[in-house]
PDB file of C-alpha atoms in Angstrom:
ATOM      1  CA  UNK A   7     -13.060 -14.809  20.263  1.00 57.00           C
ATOM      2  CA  UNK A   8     -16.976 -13.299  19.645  1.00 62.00           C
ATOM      3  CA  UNK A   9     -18.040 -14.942  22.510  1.00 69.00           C
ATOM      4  CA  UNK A  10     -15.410 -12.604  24.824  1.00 69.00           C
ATOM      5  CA  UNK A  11     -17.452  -9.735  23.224  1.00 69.00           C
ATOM      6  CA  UNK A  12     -19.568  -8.034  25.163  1.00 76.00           C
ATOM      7  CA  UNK A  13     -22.291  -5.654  23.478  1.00 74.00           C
ATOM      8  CA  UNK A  14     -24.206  -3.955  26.110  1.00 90.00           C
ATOM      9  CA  UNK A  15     -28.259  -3.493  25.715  1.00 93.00           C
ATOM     10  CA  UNK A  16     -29.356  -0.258  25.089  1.00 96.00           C
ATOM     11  CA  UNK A  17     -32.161   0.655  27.365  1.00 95.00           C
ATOM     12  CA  UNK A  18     -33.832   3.963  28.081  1.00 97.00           C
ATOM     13  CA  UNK A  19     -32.877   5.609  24.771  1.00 98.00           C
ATOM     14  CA  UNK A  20     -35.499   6.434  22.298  1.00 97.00           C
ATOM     15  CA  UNK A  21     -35.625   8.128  18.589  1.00 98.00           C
ATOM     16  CA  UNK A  22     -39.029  10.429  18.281  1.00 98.00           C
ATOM     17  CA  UNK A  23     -40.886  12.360  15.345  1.00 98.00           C
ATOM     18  CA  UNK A  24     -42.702  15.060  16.668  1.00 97.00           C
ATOM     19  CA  UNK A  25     -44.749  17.270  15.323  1.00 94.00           C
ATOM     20  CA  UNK A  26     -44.350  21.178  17.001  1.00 92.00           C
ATOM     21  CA  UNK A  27     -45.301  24.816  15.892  1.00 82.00           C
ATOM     22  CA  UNK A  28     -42.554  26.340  14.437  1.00 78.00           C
ATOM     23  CA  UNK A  29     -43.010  29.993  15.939  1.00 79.00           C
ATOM     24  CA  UNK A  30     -41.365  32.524  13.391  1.00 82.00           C
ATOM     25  CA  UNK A  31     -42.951  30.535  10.438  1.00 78.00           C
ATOM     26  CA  UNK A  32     -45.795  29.707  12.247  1.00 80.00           C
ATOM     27  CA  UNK A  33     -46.188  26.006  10.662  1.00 82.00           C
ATOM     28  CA  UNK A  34     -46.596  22.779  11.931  1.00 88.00           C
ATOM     29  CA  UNK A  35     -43.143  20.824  11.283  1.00 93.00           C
ATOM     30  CA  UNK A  36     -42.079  17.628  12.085  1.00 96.00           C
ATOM     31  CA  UNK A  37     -38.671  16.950  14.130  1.00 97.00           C
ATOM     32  CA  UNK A  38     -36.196  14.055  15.190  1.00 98.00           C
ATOM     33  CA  UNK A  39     -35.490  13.673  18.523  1.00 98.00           C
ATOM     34  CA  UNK A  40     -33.306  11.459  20.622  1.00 98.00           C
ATOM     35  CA  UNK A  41     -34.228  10.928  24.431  1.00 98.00           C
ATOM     36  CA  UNK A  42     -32.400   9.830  27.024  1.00 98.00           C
ATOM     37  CA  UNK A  43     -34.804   8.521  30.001  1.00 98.00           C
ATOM     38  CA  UNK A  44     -32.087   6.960  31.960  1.00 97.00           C
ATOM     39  CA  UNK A  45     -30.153   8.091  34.848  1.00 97.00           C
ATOM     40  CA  UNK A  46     -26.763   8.860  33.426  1.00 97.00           C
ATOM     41  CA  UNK A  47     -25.801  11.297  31.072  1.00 98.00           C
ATOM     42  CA  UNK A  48     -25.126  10.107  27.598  1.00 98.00           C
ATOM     43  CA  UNK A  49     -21.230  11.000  26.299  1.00 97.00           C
ATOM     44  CA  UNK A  50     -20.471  11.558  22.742  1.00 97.00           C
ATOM     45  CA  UNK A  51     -23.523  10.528  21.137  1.00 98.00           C
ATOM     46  CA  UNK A  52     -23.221  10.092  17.492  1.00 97.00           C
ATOM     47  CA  UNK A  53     -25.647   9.538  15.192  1.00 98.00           C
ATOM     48  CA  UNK A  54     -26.401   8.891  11.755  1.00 98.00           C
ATOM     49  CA  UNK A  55     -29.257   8.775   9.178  1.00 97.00           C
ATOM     50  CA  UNK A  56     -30.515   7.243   6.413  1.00 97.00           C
ATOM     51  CA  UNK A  57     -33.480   7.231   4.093  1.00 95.00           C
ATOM     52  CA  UNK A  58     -33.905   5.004   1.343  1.00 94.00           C
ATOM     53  CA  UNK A  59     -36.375   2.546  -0.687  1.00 93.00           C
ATOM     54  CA  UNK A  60     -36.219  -0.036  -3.932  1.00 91.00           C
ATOM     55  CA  UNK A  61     -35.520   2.803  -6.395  1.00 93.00           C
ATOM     56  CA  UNK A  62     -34.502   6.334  -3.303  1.00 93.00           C
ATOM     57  CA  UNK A  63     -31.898   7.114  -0.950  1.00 92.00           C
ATOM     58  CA  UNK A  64     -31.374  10.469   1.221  1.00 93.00           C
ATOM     59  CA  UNK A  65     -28.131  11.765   1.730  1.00 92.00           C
ATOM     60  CA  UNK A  66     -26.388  10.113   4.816  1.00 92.00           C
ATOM     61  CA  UNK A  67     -26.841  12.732   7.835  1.00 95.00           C
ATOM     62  CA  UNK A  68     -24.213  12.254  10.622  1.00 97.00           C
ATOM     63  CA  UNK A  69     -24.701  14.584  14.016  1.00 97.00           C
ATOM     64  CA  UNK A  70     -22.359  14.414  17.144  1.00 98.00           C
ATOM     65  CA  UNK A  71     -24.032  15.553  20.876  1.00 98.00           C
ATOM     66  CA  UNK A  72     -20.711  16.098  23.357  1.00 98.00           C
ATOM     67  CA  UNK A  73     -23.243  15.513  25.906  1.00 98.00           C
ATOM     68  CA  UNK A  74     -26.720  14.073  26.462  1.00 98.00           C
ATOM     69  CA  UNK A  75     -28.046  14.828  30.493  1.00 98.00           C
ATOM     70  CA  UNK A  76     -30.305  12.140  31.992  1.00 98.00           C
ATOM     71  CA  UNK A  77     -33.764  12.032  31.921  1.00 98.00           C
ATOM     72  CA  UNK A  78     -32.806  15.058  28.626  1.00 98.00           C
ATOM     73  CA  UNK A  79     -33.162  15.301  24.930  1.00 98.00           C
ATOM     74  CA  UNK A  80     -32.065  16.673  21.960  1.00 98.00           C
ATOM     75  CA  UNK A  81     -33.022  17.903  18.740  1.00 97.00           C
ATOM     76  CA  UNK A  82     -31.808  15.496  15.833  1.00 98.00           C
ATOM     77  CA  UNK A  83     -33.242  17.599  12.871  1.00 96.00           C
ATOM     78  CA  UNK A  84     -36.138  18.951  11.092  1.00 95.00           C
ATOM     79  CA  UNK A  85     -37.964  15.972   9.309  1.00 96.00           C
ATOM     80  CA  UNK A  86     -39.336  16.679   5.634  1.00 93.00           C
ATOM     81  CA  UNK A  87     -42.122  15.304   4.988  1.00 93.00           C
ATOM     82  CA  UNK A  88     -40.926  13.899   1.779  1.00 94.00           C
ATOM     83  CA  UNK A  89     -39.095  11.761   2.910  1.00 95.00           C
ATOM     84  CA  UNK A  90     -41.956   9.594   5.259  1.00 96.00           C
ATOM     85  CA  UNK A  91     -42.335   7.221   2.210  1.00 96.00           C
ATOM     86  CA  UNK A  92     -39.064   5.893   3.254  1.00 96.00           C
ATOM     87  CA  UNK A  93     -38.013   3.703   5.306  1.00 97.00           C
ATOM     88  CA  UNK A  94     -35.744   6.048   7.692  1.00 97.00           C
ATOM     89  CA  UNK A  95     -32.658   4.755   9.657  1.00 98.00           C
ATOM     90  CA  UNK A  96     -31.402   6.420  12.760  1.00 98.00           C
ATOM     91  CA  UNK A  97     -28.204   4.887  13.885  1.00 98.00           C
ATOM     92  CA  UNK A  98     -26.681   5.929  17.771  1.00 98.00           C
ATOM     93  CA  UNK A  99     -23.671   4.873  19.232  1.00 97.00           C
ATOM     94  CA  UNK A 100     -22.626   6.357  22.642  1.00 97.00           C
ATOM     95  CA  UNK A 101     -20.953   6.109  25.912  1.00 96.00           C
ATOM     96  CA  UNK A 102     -21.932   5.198  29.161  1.00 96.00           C
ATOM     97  CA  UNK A 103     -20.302   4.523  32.242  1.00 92.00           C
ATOM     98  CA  UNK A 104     -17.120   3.844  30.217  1.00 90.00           C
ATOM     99  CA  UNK A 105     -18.724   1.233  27.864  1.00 93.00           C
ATOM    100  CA  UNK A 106     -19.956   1.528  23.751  1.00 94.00           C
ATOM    101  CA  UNK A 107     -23.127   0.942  23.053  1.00 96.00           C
ATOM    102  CA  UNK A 108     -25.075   0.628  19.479  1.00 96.00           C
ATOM    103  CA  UNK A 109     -28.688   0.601  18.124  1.00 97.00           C
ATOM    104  CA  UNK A 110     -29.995   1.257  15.063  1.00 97.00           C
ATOM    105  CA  UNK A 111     -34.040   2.290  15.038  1.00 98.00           C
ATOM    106  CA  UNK A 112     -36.334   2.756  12.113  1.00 98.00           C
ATOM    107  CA  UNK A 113     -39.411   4.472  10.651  1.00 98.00           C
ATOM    108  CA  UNK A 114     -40.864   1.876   8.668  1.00 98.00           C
ATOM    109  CA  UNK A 115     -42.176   3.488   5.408  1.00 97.00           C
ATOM    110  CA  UNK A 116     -45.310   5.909   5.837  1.00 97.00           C
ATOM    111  CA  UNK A 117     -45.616   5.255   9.714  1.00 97.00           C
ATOM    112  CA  UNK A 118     -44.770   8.963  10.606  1.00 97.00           C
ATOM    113  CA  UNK A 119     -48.244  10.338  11.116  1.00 96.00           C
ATOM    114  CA  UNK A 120     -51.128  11.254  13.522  1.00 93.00           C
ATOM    115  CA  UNK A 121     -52.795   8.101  13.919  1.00 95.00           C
ATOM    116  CA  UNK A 122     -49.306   6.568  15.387  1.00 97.00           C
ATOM    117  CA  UNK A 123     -48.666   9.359  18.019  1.00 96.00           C
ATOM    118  CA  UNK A 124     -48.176   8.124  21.506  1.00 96.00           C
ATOM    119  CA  UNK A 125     -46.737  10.581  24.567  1.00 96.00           C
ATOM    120  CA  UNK A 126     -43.108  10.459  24.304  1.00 96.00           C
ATOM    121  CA  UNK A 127     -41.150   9.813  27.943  1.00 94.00           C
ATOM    122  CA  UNK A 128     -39.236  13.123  29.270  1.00 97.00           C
ATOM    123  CA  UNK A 129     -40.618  15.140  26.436  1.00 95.00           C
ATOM    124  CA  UNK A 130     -44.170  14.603  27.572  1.00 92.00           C
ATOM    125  CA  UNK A 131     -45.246  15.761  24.108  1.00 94.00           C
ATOM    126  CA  UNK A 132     -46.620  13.603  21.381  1.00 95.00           C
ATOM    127  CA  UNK A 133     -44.616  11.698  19.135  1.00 96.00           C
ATOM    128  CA  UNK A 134     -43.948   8.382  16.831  1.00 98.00           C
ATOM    129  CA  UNK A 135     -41.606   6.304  18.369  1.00 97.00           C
ATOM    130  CA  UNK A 136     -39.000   4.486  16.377  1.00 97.00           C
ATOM    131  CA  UNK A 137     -38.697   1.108  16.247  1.00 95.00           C
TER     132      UNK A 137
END
């Protein structure tokens, strides 16, 4: 019966922390992304997250996107820096082309900061990719 199961590979989707001026507070915050690089819109992308260590856990985040457009993004949430000691878990499912698919990407503790940034695709800013 598994084997009859079919679990699509999630390609061209990515989970970003980047760090952007805020302009009324004029700070430098850090934000979750999600990107979609591929060539068909995302529908009803929901997400959830999760931060959590030996001895802390964040509150478990859930956010719903009707809509992600292809080669688009959206905004996740603000990212406290607080929470970068811990291990944080983004999990996506979505539709496309009429079939589910599922990842689940981390930020290994601590691994949200300048020396990891790379250039993130379709935001073309820089960013720490999950993994």
């Amino acid at each position: 019966m598994r084997k009859d199961i079919e679990i699509p590979e999630v390609k061209d989707v990515y989970i970003t922390a980047v760090k952007e001026l805020h302009e009324e507070f004029k700070t430098e915050d850090w934000n979750a992304y999600i990107v979609n690089d591929g060539n068909e819109p995302l529908e009803i992308v929901l997400i959830t997250v999760q931060g959590y260590n030996d001895t802390q856990m964040t509150t478990h985040m859930r956010h719903k996107i009707e809509i992600l457009p292809a080669k688009g993004f959206a905004k996740i949430e603000f990212m406290e820096e607080s929470v970068f000691k811990l291990d944080n878990f983004y999990s996506v499912t979505y539709f496309l082309n009429n079939k589910m698919y599922e990842k689940r990407w981390e930020f290994p503790a601590n691994s949200i900061k300048e020396s990891n940034l790379v250039t993130v695709p379709v935001i073309n800013k820089k960013g720490v990719l999950a993994k």
